[in-house]
Coordinates of N, CA and C in Angstrom, one line a residue:
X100 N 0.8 -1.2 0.0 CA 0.0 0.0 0.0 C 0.9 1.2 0.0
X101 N 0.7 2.2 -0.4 CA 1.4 3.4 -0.8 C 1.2 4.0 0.5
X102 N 1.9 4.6 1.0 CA 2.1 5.1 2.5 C 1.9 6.8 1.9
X103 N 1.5 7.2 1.2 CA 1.0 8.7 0.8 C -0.1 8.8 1.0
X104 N -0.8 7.6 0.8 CA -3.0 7.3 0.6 C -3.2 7.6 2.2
X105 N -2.2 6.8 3.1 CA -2.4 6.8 4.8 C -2.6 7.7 5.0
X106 N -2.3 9.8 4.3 CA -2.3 10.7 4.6 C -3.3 11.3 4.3
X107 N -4.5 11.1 3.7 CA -5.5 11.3 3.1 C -6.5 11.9 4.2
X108 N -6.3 11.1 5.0 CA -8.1 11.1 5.9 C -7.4 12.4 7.4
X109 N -6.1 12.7 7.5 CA -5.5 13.6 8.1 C -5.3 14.7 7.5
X110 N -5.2 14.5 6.2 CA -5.4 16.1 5.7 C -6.8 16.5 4.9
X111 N -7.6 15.6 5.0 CA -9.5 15.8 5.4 C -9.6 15.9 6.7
X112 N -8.8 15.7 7.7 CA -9.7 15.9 8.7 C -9.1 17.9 8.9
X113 N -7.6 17.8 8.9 CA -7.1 19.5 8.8 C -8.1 20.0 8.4
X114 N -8.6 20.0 7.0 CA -9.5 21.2 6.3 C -10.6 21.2 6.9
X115 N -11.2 20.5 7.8 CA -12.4 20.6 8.3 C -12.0 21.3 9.6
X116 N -11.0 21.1 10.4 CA -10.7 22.0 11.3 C -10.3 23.3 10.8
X117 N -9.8 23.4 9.9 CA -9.8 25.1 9.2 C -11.0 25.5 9.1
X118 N -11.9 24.8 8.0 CA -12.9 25.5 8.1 C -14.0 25.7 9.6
X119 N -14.2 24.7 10.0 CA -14.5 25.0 11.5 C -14.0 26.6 12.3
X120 N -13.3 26.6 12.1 CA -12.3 27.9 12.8 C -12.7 28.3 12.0
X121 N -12.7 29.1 10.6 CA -13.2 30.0 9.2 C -14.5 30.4 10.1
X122 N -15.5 29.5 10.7 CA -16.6 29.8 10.9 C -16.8 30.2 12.4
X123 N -16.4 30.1 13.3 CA -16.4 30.1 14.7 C -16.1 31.7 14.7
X124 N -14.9 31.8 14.1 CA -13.7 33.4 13.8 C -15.3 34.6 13.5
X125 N -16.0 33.8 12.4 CA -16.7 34.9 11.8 C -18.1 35.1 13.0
X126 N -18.1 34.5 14.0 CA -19.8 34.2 14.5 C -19.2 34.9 15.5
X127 N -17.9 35.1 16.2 CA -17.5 35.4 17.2 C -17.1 37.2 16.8
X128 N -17.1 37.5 15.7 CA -16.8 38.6 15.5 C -18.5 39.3 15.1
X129 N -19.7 39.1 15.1 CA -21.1 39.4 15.4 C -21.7 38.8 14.2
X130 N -21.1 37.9 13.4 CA -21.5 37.5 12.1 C -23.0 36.8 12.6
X131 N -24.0 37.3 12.5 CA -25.1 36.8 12.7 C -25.8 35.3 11.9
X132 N -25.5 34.1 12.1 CA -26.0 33.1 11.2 C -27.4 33.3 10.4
X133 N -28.4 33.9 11.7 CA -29.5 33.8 11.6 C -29.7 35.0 11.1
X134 N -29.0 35.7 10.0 CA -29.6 36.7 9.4 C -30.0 36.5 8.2
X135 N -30.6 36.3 7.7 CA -31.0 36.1 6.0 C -30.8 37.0 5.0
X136 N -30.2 37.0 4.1 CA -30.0 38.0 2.9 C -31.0 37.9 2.4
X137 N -31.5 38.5 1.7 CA -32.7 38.5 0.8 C -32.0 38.9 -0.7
X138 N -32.2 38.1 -1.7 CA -31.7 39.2 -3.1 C -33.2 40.0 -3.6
X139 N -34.3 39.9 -3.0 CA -35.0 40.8 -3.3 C -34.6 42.1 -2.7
X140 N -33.9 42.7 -2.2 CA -33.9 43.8 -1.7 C -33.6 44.7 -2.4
X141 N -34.0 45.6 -2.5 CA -34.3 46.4 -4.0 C -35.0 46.9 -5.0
X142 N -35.7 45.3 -5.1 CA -36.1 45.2 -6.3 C -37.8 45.2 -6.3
X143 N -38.4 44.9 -7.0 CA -40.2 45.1 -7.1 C -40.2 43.9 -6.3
X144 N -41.2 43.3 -5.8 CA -42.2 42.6 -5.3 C -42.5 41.6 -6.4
X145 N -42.1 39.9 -6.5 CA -42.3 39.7 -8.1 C -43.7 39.6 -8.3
X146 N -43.9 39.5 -9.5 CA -45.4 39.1 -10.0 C -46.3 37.9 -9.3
X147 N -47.2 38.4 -9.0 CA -47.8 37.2 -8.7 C -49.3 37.1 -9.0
X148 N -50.1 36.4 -9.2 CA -51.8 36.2 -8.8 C -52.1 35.4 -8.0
X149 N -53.1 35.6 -6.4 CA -53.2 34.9 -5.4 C -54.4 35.1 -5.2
X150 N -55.1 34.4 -4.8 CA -56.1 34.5 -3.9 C -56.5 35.2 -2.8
X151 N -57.6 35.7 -2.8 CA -57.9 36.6 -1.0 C -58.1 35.2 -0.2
X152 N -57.9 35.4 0.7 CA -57.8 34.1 1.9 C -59.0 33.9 2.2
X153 N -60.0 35.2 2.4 CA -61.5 35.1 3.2 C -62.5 34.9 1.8
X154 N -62.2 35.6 0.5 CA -62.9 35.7 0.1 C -62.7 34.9 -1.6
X155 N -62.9 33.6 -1.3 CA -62.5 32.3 -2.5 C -63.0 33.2 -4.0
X156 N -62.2 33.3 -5.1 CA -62.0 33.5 -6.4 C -61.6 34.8 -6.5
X157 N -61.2 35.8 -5.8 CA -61.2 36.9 -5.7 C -59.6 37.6 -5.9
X158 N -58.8 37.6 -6.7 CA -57.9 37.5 -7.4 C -56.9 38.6 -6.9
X159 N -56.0 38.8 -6.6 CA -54.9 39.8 -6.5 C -53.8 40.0 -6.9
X160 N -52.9 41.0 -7.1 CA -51.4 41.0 -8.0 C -50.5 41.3 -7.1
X161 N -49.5 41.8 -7.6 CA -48.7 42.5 -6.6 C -49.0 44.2 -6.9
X162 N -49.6 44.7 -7.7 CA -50.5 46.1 -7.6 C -51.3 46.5 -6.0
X163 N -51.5 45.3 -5.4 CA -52.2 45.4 -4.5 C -51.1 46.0 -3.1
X164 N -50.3 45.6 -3.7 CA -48.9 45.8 -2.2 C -48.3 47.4 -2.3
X165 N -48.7 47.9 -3.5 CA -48.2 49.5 -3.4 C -49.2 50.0 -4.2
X166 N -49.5 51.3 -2.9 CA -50.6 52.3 -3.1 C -49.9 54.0 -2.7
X167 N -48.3 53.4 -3.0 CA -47.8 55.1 -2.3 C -47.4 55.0 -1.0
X168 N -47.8 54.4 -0.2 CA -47.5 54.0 1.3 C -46.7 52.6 1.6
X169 N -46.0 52.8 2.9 CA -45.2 51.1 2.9 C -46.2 50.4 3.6
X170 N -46.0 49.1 3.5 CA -46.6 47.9 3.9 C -45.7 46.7 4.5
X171 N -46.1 46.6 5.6 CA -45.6 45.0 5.7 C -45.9 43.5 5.2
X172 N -45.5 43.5 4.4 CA -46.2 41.8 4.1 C -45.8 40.6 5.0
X173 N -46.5 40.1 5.8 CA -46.4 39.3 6.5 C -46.3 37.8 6.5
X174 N -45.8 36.7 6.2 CA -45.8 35.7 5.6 C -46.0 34.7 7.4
X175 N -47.6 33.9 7.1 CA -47.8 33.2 8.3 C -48.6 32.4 7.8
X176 N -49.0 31.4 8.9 CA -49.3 29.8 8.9 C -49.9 29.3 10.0
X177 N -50.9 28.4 9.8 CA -51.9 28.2 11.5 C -50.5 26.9 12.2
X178 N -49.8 26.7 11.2 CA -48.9 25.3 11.6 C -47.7 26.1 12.1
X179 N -48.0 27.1 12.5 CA -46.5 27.6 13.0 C -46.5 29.0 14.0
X180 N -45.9 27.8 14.9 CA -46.3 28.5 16.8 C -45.5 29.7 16.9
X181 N -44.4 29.9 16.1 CA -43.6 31.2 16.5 C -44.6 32.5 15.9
X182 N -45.3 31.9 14.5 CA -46.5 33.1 14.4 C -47.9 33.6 15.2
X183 N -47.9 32.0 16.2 CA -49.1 32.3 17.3 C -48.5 33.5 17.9
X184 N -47.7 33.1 18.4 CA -46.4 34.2 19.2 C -46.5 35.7 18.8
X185 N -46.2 35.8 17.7 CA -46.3 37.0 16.9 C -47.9 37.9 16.5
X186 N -48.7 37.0 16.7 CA -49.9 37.5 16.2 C -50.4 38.5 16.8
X187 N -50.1 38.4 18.2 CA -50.6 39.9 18.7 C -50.1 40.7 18.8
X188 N -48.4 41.0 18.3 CA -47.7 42.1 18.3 C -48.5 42.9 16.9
X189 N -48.7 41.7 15.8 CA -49.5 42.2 14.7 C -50.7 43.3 14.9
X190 N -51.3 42.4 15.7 CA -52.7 42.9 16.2 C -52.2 44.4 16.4
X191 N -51.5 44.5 17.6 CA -51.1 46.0 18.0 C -50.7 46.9 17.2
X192 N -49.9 46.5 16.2 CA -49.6 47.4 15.1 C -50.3 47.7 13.9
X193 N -51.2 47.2 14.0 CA -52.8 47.4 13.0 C -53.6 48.2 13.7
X194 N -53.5 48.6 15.2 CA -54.3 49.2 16.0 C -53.2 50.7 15.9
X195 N -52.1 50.7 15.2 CA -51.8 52.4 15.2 C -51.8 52.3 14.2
X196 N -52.3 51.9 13.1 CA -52.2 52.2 12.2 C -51.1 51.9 10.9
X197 N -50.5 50.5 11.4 CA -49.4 50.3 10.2 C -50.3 49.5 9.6
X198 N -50.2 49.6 8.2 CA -50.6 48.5 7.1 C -50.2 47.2 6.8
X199 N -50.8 46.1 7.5 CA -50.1 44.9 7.1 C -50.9 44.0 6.6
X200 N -50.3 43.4 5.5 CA -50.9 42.4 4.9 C -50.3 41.1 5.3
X201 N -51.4 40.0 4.9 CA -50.6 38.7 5.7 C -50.9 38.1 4.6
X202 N -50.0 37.1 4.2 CA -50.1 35.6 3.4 C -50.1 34.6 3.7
X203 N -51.2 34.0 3.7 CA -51.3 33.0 4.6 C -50.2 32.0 3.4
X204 N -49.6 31.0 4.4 CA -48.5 30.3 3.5 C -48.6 28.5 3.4
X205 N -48.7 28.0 2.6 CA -49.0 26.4 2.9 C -50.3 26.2 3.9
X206 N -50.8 26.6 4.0 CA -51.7 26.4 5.1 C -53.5 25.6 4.2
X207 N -53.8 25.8 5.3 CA -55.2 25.1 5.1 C -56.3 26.3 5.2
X208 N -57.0 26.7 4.5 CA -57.9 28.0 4.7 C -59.1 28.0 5.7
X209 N -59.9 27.0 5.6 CA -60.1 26.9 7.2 C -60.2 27.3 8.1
X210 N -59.1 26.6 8.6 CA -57.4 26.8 9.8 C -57.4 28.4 9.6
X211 N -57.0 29.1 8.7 CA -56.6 29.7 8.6 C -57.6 31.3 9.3
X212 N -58.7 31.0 8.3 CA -59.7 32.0 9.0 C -60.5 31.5 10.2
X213 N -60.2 30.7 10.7 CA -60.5 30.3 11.9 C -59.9 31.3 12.9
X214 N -58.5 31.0 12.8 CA -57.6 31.7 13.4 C -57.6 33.4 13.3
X215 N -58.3 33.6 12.1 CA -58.1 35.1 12.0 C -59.5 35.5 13.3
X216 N -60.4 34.9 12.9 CA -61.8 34.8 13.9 C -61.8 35.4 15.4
X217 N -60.8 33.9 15.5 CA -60.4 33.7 17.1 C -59.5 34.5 17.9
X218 N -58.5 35.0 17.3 CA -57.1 36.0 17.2 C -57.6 37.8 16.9
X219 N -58.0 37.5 16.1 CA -57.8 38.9 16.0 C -57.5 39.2 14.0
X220 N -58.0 39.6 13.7 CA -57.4 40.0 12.3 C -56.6 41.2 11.9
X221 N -55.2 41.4 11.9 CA -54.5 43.0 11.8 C -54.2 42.8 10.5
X222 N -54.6 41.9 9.3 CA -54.7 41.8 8.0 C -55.6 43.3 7.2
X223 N -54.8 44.3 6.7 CA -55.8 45.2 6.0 C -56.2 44.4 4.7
X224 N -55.2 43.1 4.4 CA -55.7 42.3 3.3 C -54.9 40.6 3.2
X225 N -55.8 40.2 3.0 CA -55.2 38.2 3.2 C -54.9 37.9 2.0
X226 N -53.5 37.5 1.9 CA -53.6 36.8 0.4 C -53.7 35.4 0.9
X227 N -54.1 34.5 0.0 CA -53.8 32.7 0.5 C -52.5 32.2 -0.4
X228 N -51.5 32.2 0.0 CA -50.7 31.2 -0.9 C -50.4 29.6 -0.6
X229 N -51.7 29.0 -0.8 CA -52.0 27.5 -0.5 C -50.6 26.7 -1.1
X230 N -49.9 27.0 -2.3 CA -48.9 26.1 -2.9 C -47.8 26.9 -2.4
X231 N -47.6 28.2 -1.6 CA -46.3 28.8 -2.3 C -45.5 29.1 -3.0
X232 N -45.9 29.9 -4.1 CA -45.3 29.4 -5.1 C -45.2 31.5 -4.9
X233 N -45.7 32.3 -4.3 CA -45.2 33.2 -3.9 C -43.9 33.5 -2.9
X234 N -44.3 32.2 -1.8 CA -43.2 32.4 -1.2 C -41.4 31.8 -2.1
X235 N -42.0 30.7 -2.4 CA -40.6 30.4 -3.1 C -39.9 32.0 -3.9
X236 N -40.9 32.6 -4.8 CA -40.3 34.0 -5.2 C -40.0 35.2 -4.6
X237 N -40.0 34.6 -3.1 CA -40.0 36.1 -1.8 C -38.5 35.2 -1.2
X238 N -38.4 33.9 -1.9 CA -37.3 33.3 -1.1 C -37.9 33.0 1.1
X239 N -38.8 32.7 0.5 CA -39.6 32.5 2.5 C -38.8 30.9 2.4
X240 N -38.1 31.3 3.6 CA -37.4 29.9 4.6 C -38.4 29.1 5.3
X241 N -39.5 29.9 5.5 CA -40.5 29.4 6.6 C -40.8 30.7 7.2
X242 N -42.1 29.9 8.2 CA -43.2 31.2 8.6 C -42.7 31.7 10.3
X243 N -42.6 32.6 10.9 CA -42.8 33.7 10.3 C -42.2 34.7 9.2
X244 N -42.5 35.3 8.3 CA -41.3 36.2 7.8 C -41.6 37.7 7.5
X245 N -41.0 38.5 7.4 CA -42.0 39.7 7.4 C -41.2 40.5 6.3
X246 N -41.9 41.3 5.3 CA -40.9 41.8 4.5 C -41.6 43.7 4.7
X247 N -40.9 44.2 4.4 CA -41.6 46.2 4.6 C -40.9 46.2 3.1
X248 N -42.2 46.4 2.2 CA -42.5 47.0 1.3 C -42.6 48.6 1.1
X249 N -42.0 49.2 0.1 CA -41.9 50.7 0.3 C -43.4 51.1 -0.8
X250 N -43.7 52.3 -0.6 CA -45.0 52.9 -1.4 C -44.8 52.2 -2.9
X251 N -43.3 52.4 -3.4 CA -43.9 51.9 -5.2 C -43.6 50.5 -5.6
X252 N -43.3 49.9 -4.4 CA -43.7 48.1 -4.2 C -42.1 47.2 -4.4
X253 N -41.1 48.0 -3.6 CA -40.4 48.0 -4.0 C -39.6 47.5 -2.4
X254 N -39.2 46.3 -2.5 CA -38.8 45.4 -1.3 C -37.3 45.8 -0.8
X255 N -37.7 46.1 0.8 CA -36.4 46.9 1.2 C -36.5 46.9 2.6
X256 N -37.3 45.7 3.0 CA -36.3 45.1 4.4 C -37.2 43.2 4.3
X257 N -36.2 42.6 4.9 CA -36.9 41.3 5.3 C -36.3 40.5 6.9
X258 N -37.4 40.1 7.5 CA -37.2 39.8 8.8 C -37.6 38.5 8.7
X259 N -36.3 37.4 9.3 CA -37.2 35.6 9.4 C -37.9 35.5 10.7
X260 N -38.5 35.0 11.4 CA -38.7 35.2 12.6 C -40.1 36.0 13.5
X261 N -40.2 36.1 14.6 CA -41.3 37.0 15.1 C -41.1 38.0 15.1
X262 N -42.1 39.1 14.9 CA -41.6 40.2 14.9 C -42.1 40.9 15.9
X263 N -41.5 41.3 16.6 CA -41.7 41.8 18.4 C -41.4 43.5 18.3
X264 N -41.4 43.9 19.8 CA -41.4 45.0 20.0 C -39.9 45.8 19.6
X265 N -39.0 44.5 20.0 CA -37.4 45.1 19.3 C -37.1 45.5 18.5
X266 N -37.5 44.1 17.3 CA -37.3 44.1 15.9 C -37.9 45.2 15.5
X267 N -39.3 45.9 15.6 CA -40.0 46.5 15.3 C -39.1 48.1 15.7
X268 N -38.9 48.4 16.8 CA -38.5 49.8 17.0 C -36.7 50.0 16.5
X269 N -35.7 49.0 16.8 CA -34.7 48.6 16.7 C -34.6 48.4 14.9
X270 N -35.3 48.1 14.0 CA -34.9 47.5 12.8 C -35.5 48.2 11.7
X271 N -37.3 47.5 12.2 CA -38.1 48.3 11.3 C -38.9 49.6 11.2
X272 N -39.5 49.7 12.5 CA -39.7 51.4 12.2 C -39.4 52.8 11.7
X273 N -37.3 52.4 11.8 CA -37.2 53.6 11.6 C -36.6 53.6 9.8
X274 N -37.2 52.1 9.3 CA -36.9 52.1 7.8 C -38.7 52.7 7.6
X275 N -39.7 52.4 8.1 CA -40.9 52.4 7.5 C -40.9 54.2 7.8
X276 N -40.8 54.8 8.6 CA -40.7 56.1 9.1 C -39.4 57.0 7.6
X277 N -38.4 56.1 7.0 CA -37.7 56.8 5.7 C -38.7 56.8 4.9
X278 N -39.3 56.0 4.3 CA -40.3 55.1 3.3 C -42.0 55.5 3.5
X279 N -41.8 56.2 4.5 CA -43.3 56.9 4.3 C -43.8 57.8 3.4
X280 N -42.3 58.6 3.0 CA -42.7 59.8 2.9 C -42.3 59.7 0.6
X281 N -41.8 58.1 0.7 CA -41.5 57.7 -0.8 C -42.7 57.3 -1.6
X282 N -42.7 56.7 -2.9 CA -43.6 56.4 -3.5 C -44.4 57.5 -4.0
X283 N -45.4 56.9 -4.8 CA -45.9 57.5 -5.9 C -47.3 58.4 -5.7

C-alpha cells in the first residue's frame, strides 16, 4: 500500500478543522448566522396572482402591495407556533395604524380563518398562498417572515422570525418612518 493514501483522511480531517475555525472566527466577530439575505432587496415585489384568503375567487397581484404608502407583508401559517407568538404584536400594530398584509402560506384555509376569527385580524388584506409558489419567489425559509414594502412596491427590508417589540422599534420602524414619505 502506498504510505502517501495513509495521509488522506489527516489532511480531510485538517481542512475541516480550518474550516471550523473559518466559521467560529466569523460568528465570534457578530457574524449573525441567523440573518438572511434577501436578493429581493431592492427590487419590485415579483409578479404574482393569489387569492384573497376570506374571500374564494377573488384575485390579486402584486399592484395590490403599493398604493404610495409602505406595507408590511407578513408571511404566516396556522402550523407555525412562532406566528401564534407573533400575532398579537401584529394585532397591535394594526391598531396604530401600520398596514399589514398577511399571506397566509401552505396552510389550510379553514385553519386559517378560523384563526383570524379567534385572534384577531391585523390583515388590511389576506392573500392565501396555499402552494407557495409566492413564497418560493420572496425566497420564504419558513413562517414567520416579514418583508416592509416601500410605497412603489419595492422590497427593502426582510425579517425571518417574530416580529416583536425590538425588531420593530430597533430594525423596522425607523426604515418604515424613511419610506413613508417615498412612493408615488
Amino acid at each position: 500500500m502506498n504510505k502517501k493514501l495513509l495521509f488522506i483522511p489527516l489532511i480531510v480531517f485538517l481542512g475541516l478543522v480550518v474550516a471550523f475555525m473559518v466559521q467560529l472566527q466569523r460568528n465570534a466577530q457578530g457574524d449573525d448566522p441567523t440573518t438572511l439575505e434577501s436578493a429581493l432587496i431592492g427590487k419590485p415585489v415579483p409578479k404574482f396572482k393569489l387569492e384573497s384568503l376570506d374571500i374564494p375567487g377573488k384575485i390579486y397581484d402584486q399592484a395590490a402591495l403599493h398604493d404610495g404608502k409602505p406595507i408590511l407583508l407578513n408571511v404566516w401559517a396556522t402550523w407555525c407556533p412562532t406566528c401564534y407568538a407573533e400575532h398579537q404584536f401584529l394585532n397591535k400594530l394594526s391598531a396604530q395604524g401600520i398596514r399589514v398584509v398577511g399571506m397566509n402560506y401552505k396552510d389550510e384555509r379553514n385553519k386559517a380563518i378560523k384563526w383570524l376569527n379567534d385572534l384577531g385580524n391585523p390583515y388590511a388584506l389576506s392573500l392565501y398562498d396555499n402552494n407557495g409558489m409566492l413564497g418560493l419567489d420572496l425566497g420564504v425559509y419558513g413562517a414567520p417572515e416579514t418583508f416592509l414594502i416601500d410605497g412603489d412596491g419595492i422590497v427593502r427590508y426582510r425579517h425571518a422570525g417574530d416580529l416583536n417589540d425590538r425588531i420593530w422599534e430597533d430594525e423596522i420602524k425607523p426604515l418604515w418612518i424613511k419610506y413613508q414619505g417615498s412612493g408615488s
